[in-house]
Coordinates of C-alpha atoms and ligand atoms in Angstrom, one line a residue:
M1 CA 0.0 0.0 0.0
F2 CA 1.2 3.6 -0.7
D3 CA 2.8 4.7 2.5
Y4 CA 1.4 8.0 3.8
Q5 CA -0.3 9.2 6.9
A6 CA -2.6 12.2 6.5
S7 CA -2.8 14.8 9.3
P8 CA -6.3 15.1 10.7
D9 CA -6.9 18.6 9.2
L10 CA -5.0 18.0 6.0
L11 CA -7.7 19.5 3.7
K12 CA -9.2 22.1 6.0
G13 CA -11.0 24.8 4.1
R14 CA -10.5 23.2 0.7
I15 CA -13.3 22.8 -1.9
I16 CA -13.0 19.5 -3.6
L17 CA -15.2 17.9 -6.3
V18 CA -15.5 14.1 -6.6
T19 CA -17.1 12.3 -9.5
G20 CA -18.8 9.0 -8.9
A21 CA -19.1 10.0 -5.3
G22 CA -22.1 7.7 -4.7
S23 CA -20.3 4.4 -4.5
G24 CA -17.0 2.5 -4.2
I25 CA -13.8 4.4 -4.3
G26 CA -15.5 7.8 -5.0
R27 CA -17.6 7.5 -1.9
S28 CA -14.7 6.6 0.3
A29 CA -12.6 9.5 -1.1
A30 CA -15.4 11.9 -0.6
V31 CA -15.9 10.9 3.1
N32 CA -12.2 10.8 3.8
Y33 CA -11.7 14.3 2.2
A34 CA -14.5 15.6 4.3
K35 CA -13.2 14.0 7.5
A36 CA -9.9 15.9 6.8
G37 CA -11.8 19.2 6.7
A38 CA -12.8 19.6 3.0
T39 CA -16.1 20.8 1.7
V40 CA -16.9 18.2 -0.9
I41 CA -19.1 18.6 -4.0
L42 CA -20.6 15.1 -4.6
T43 CA -21.2 14.4 -8.3
G44 CA -22.9 11.3 -9.7
R45 CA -26.0 10.2 -11.5
N46 CA -27.8 8.4 -8.7
I47 CA -29.2 10.9 -6.2
E48 CA -30.1 8.3 -3.6
Q49 CA -26.5 7.0 -3.5
L50 CA -25.2 10.6 -3.3
E51 CA -27.5 11.2 -0.4
Q52 CA -26.0 8.2 1.4
T53 CA -22.5 9.7 0.9
Y54 CA -23.9 13.0 2.2
D55 CA -25.3 11.2 5.3
A56 CA -22.0 9.4 5.9
I57 CA -20.1 12.8 5.8
E58 CA -22.6 14.3 8.2
A59 CA -22.3 11.4 10.5
A60 CA -18.5 11.7 10.5
G61 CA -18.8 15.4 11.4
G62 CA -17.3 16.7 8.2
P63 CA -18.3 20.1 6.7
Q64 CA -21.7 20.1 5.0
P65 CA -21.2 18.7 1.4
A66 CA -23.0 19.8 -1.7
I67 CA -24.8 17.4 -4.1
Y68 CA -24.5 18.1 -7.9
P69 CA -26.3 15.3 -9.8
M70 CA -24.9 14.7 -13.3
D71 CA -25.1 11.9 -15.8
L72 CA -21.8 11.9 -17.5
Q73 CA -23.2 9.9 -20.4
G74 CA -25.6 12.5 -21.6
A75 CA -24.1 15.7 -20.2
T76 CA -23.2 18.3 -22.9
P77 CA -20.3 20.8 -22.8
E78 CA -22.8 23.4 -21.8
D79 CA -23.8 21.4 -18.8
Y80 CA -20.2 21.4 -17.6
E81 CA -20.0 25.2 -18.2
E82 CA -23.1 25.6 -16.1
M83 CA -21.5 23.4 -13.4
G84 CA -18.5 25.7 -13.4
A85 CA -20.7 28.8 -13.1
N86 CA -22.6 27.2 -10.3
I87 CA -19.5 26.3 -8.3
E88 CA -18.0 29.8 -8.9
Q89 CA -21.2 31.4 -7.6
N90 CA -21.3 29.2 -4.5
F91 CA -17.6 28.7 -3.6
G92 CA -15.6 31.2 -5.7
R93 CA -12.9 28.6 -6.6
L94 CA -12.0 24.9 -6.6
D95 CA -9.0 23.4 -4.8
G96 CA -9.4 19.8 -5.9
L97 CA -10.9 17.6 -8.6
L98 CA -11.0 13.8 -8.3
L99 CA -12.1 12.4 -11.7
N100 CA -13.1 9.0 -10.4
A101 CA -16.3 8.0 -12.2
G102 CA -15.9 5.3 -14.7
Q103 CA -17.6 2.5 -16.6
L104 CA -16.2 -1.0 -17.2
G105 CA -18.0 -1.6 -20.5
T106 CA -17.8 -5.3 -21.6
I107 CA -15.0 -7.8 -21.4
T108 CA -14.9 -8.7 -25.1
P109 CA -12.3 -9.0 -27.8
I110 CA -12.0 -5.9 -30.0
A111 CA -13.2 -8.0 -33.0
H112 CA -16.6 -8.4 -31.3
Y113 CA -16.8 -5.2 -29.3
D114 CA -20.2 -3.5 -29.7
P115 CA -19.6 0.0 -31.2
E116 CA -22.3 1.7 -29.2
K117 CA -20.9 0.3 -25.9
W118 CA -17.4 1.4 -27.1
M119 CA -18.7 5.0 -27.5
Q120 CA -20.5 5.0 -24.2
V121 CA -17.3 3.9 -22.3
M122 CA -15.3 6.6 -24.1
Q123 CA -17.9 9.2 -23.3
V124 CA -17.9 8.5 -19.6
N125 CA -14.3 7.6 -19.1
V126 CA -12.6 10.0 -21.4
N127 CA -14.7 12.8 -22.9
S128 CA -16.4 13.7 -19.6
N129 CA -13.0 14.1 -18.0
F130 CA -12.1 16.5 -20.7
F131 CA -15.3 18.5 -20.6
M132 CA -15.2 18.8 -16.8
T133 CA -11.5 19.7 -16.6
R134 CA -11.9 22.3 -19.3
A135 CA -14.9 23.9 -17.6
L136 CA -13.4 23.8 -14.1
L137 CA -9.8 24.8 -14.9
P138 CA -10.4 28.5 -14.5
L139 CA -11.7 27.8 -10.9
L140 CA -8.8 25.5 -10.1
R141 CA -6.4 28.2 -11.2
L142 CA -8.0 30.6 -8.6
S143 CA -6.9 28.3 -5.8
E144 CA -3.6 28.7 -4.0
D145 CA -2.8 25.0 -4.3
A146 CA -5.0 22.9 -6.5
S147 CA -4.8 19.2 -7.4
V148 CA -6.4 17.3 -10.3
I149 CA -6.4 13.5 -10.0
F150 CA -7.3 11.3 -12.9
T151 CA -8.3 7.6 -12.3
S152 CA -6.4 5.0 -14.3
S153 CA -6.0 1.3 -14.1
S154 CA -3.4 -1.4 -14.6
V155 CA -4.8 -1.9 -18.1
G156 CA -4.3 1.8 -18.8
R157 CA -0.6 1.2 -18.5
K158 CA -0.3 -2.1 -20.3
G159 CA -2.9 -3.3 -22.7
R160 CA -4.6 -6.7 -21.9
A161 CA -6.7 -8.9 -24.2
H162 CA -10.5 -8.4 -23.9
W163 CA -10.4 -5.2 -21.9
G164 CA -11.4 -3.2 -25.0
A165 CA -12.7 0.3 -24.5
Y166 CA -12.0 0.3 -20.8
S167 CA -8.3 -0.3 -21.3
V168 CA -8.1 2.2 -24.2
S169 CA -10.0 4.8 -22.3
K170 CA -7.6 4.5 -19.3
F171 CA -4.6 5.0 -21.7
A172 CA -6.4 8.1 -22.9
V173 CA -6.8 9.3 -19.3
E174 CA -3.1 8.9 -18.7
G175 CA -2.4 10.9 -21.9
M176 CA -4.8 13.7 -20.9
M177 CA -3.1 13.8 -17.5
Q178 CA 0.3 14.2 -19.0
V179 CA -0.7 16.8 -21.5
L180 CA -2.6 18.9 -18.9
A181 CA 0.3 18.5 -16.4
D182 CA 2.8 19.8 -18.9
E183 CA 0.5 22.7 -19.8
E184 CA 0.1 23.8 -16.1
E185 CA 3.7 23.2 -15.1
G186 CA 5.3 26.3 -13.7
V187 CA 2.5 28.6 -14.8
S188 CA -0.4 27.8 -12.4
P189 CA -1.0 26.4 -8.9
V190 CA -2.6 23.3 -10.5
R191 CA -0.9 20.0 -10.4
V192 CA -2.2 17.0 -12.3
N193 CA -1.5 13.3 -11.6
S194 CA -3.1 9.9 -12.0
I195 CA -3.9 7.0 -9.7
N196 CA -4.2 3.4 -10.5
P197 CA -6.3 2.1 -7.6
G198 CA -5.4 -1.6 -8.2
A199 CA -7.8 -4.4 -7.5
T200 CA -10.2 -3.0 -4.9
R201 CA -13.4 -4.3 -3.3
T202 CA -16.1 -2.5 -5.3
A203 CA -19.1 -3.3 -7.5
M204 CA -17.1 -2.6 -10.7
R205 CA -14.4 -5.1 -9.6
A206 CA -17.0 -7.7 -8.8
S207 CA -18.6 -7.3 -12.2
A208 CA -15.3 -7.8 -13.9
F209 CA -14.3 -10.8 -11.8
P210 CA -17.5 -12.4 -10.6
A211 CA -15.8 -15.6 -9.4
E212 CA -13.3 -13.7 -7.2
N213 CA -13.8 -13.6 -3.4
P214 CA -14.1 -9.9 -2.6
G215 CA -12.9 -10.6 0.9
T216 CA -9.4 -11.1 -0.5
L217 CA -9.3 -7.5 -1.8
P218 CA -8.6 -4.2 0.0
T219 CA -11.6 -2.0 0.7
P220 CA -11.7 1.5 -0.8
D221 CA -10.9 2.9 2.6
E222 CA -7.7 0.9 2.7
I223 CA -6.4 2.4 -0.5
M224 CA -7.0 6.0 0.5
P225 CA -3.4 7.1 1.5
V226 CA -2.4 8.1 -2.0
Y227 CA -5.7 9.8 -2.6
M228 CA -5.1 11.9 0.6
Y229 CA -1.4 12.6 -0.3
L230 CA -2.2 13.8 -3.8
M231 CA -5.1 16.0 -2.8
G232 CA -3.3 17.8 0.1
P233 CA -0.4 20.2 0.4
D234 CA 2.2 17.5 1.0
S235 CA 2.2 16.7 -2.8
K236 CA 2.8 20.3 -3.8
G237 CA 5.1 20.4 -6.8
V238 CA 4.3 16.8 -7.8
N239 CA 3.0 17.0 -11.3
G240 CA 2.5 14.7 -14.3
E241 CA 3.1 11.5 -12.4
A242 CA 1.3 8.1 -12.5
F243 CA 0.7 6.7 -9.0
N244 CA -0.3 3.2 -7.7
A245 CA -2.6 3.1 -4.7
Q246 CA -1.3 -0.4 -3.8
Ligands
LIG1 P1 -17.9 1.8 -8.9 O1 -18.7 1.1 -10.0 O2 -18.4 1.6 -7.5 O3 -17.8 3.4 -9.2 C1 -17.9 4.0 -10.4 C2 -18.7 5.2 -10.2 O4 -18.8 5.9 -11.4 C3 -20.1 5.0 -9.7 O5 -20.4 5.8 -8.7 C4 -20.9 5.2 -10.9 O6 -22.2 5.5 -10.7 C5 -20.1 6.3 -11.6 N1 -20.6 6.4 -13.0 C6 -20.6 5.5 -13.9 N2 -21.1 6.0 -15.0 C7 -21.6 7.2 -14.8 C8 -22.3 8.2 -15.5 N3 -22.7 8.0 -16.7 N4 -22.6 9.4 -14.9 C9 -22.2 9.6 -13.6 N5 -21.5 8.7 -12.9 C10 -21.2 7.5 -13.4 O7 -16.4 1.3 -9.1 P2 -15.0 1.7 -8.5 O8 -15.3 2.5 -7.2 O9 -14.2 0.5 -8.4 O10 -14.4 2.7 -9.6 C11 -13.9 4.0 -9.4 C12 -12.8 4.2 -10.4 O11 -11.7 3.4 -10.1 C13 -13.2 4.0 -11.9 O12 -12.7 5.0 -12.7 C14 -12.5 2.6 -12.2 O13 -12.2 2.5 -13.5 C15 -11.3 2.7 -11.3 N6 -10.6 1.5 -11.0 C16 -11.2 0.6 -10.1 C17 -10.6 -0.6 -9.8 C18 -11.1 -1.6 -8.9 O14 -10.6 -2.7 -8.7 N7 -12.2 -1.3 -8.2 C19 -9.3 -1.0 -10.4 C20 -8.7 0.0 -11.3 C21 -9.4 1.2 -11.6 P3 -23.4 4.4 -10.8 O15 -23.3 3.7 -9.5 O16 -24.6 5.2 -11.0 O17 -23.1 3.5 -12.0

C-alpha cells in the first residue's frame, strides 16, 4: 500500500469535487476528504447514492457537502460550463478535482466489441473528464494550491486482451493527465496526476471478476493514503506522475 499518513486537518477549508461519489472508491474518497476538513461537492447520476454519501459525511462530522447530480453519459459541454458557473457562484474557486467516475463496458475481444458500448465507455471515461476539466480549470487556477487527480487502471498502463474500450479509455486518461500537467507546469497552482487504484473491493471489480472472493481485496478505505497525499499540500510540486494506490 502507498505509505502516507494524512494529518487530521490536511484538507481544512478546501473545496473538492469528486465524480462517482455515490459508491465505491469515490464515496470513500469523498468521506475521507470531508473528514480531513474539505467541503466536498458530490457528483454522480444516482441521487439516492449521493445522499447516502452525504449522510456518511454528516455522521462523520465533516463540513456540509454539496450534491451536484450529473449523468456523464448525456451531459453536454454546456452542462459542464453551467456546473462551473454554479461552483463559482457558491464557492468562488475549486481546490481539488477527483475524476473517479468510470464504466467497465464489456470484457470482449475488439473484434466483437459493440460499437455503441465502445462509444459509451469513451464518453464517460474520457470525454467527460475533458469537458469537466476544461470547464473547471479557471476555478482551479484561482486556488492557492489545486490538485487534479485522474483515475487510471493497470490496463491503462499495459494493454490486456479483452479489456477493450476500458483499457483504451484509461490509456487516454493517462495521456490527458500528461498533456494537462505539462501545460500547467510552472504557470499555475494546478498539479495533475493519475492514480491506478489496483484491485479494490467495489461493484465494478465484482462485475469484472464475478468468481473472485471480494474478501481477498482491500476496501476503498484501505487504498486512501495516495488519494489523501495527492489532494493535500504534501504533494505540492508533484506534477505529471502516475501513481499506484497499492
Ligand atoms: P464503482 O462502480 O463503484 O464506481 C464507479 C462510479 O462511477 C459509480 O459511482 C458510478 O455511478 C459512476 N458512474 C458510472 N457511469 C456514470 C455516469 N454515466 N454518470 C455519472 N456517474 C457515473 O467502481 P469503483 O469505485 O471501483 O471505480 C472507481 C474508479 O476506479 C473507476 O474509474 C474505475 O475504472 C477505477 N478502477 C477501479 C478498480 C477496482 O478494482 N475497483 C481498479 C482500477 C481502476 P453508478 O453507481 O450510478 O453507476
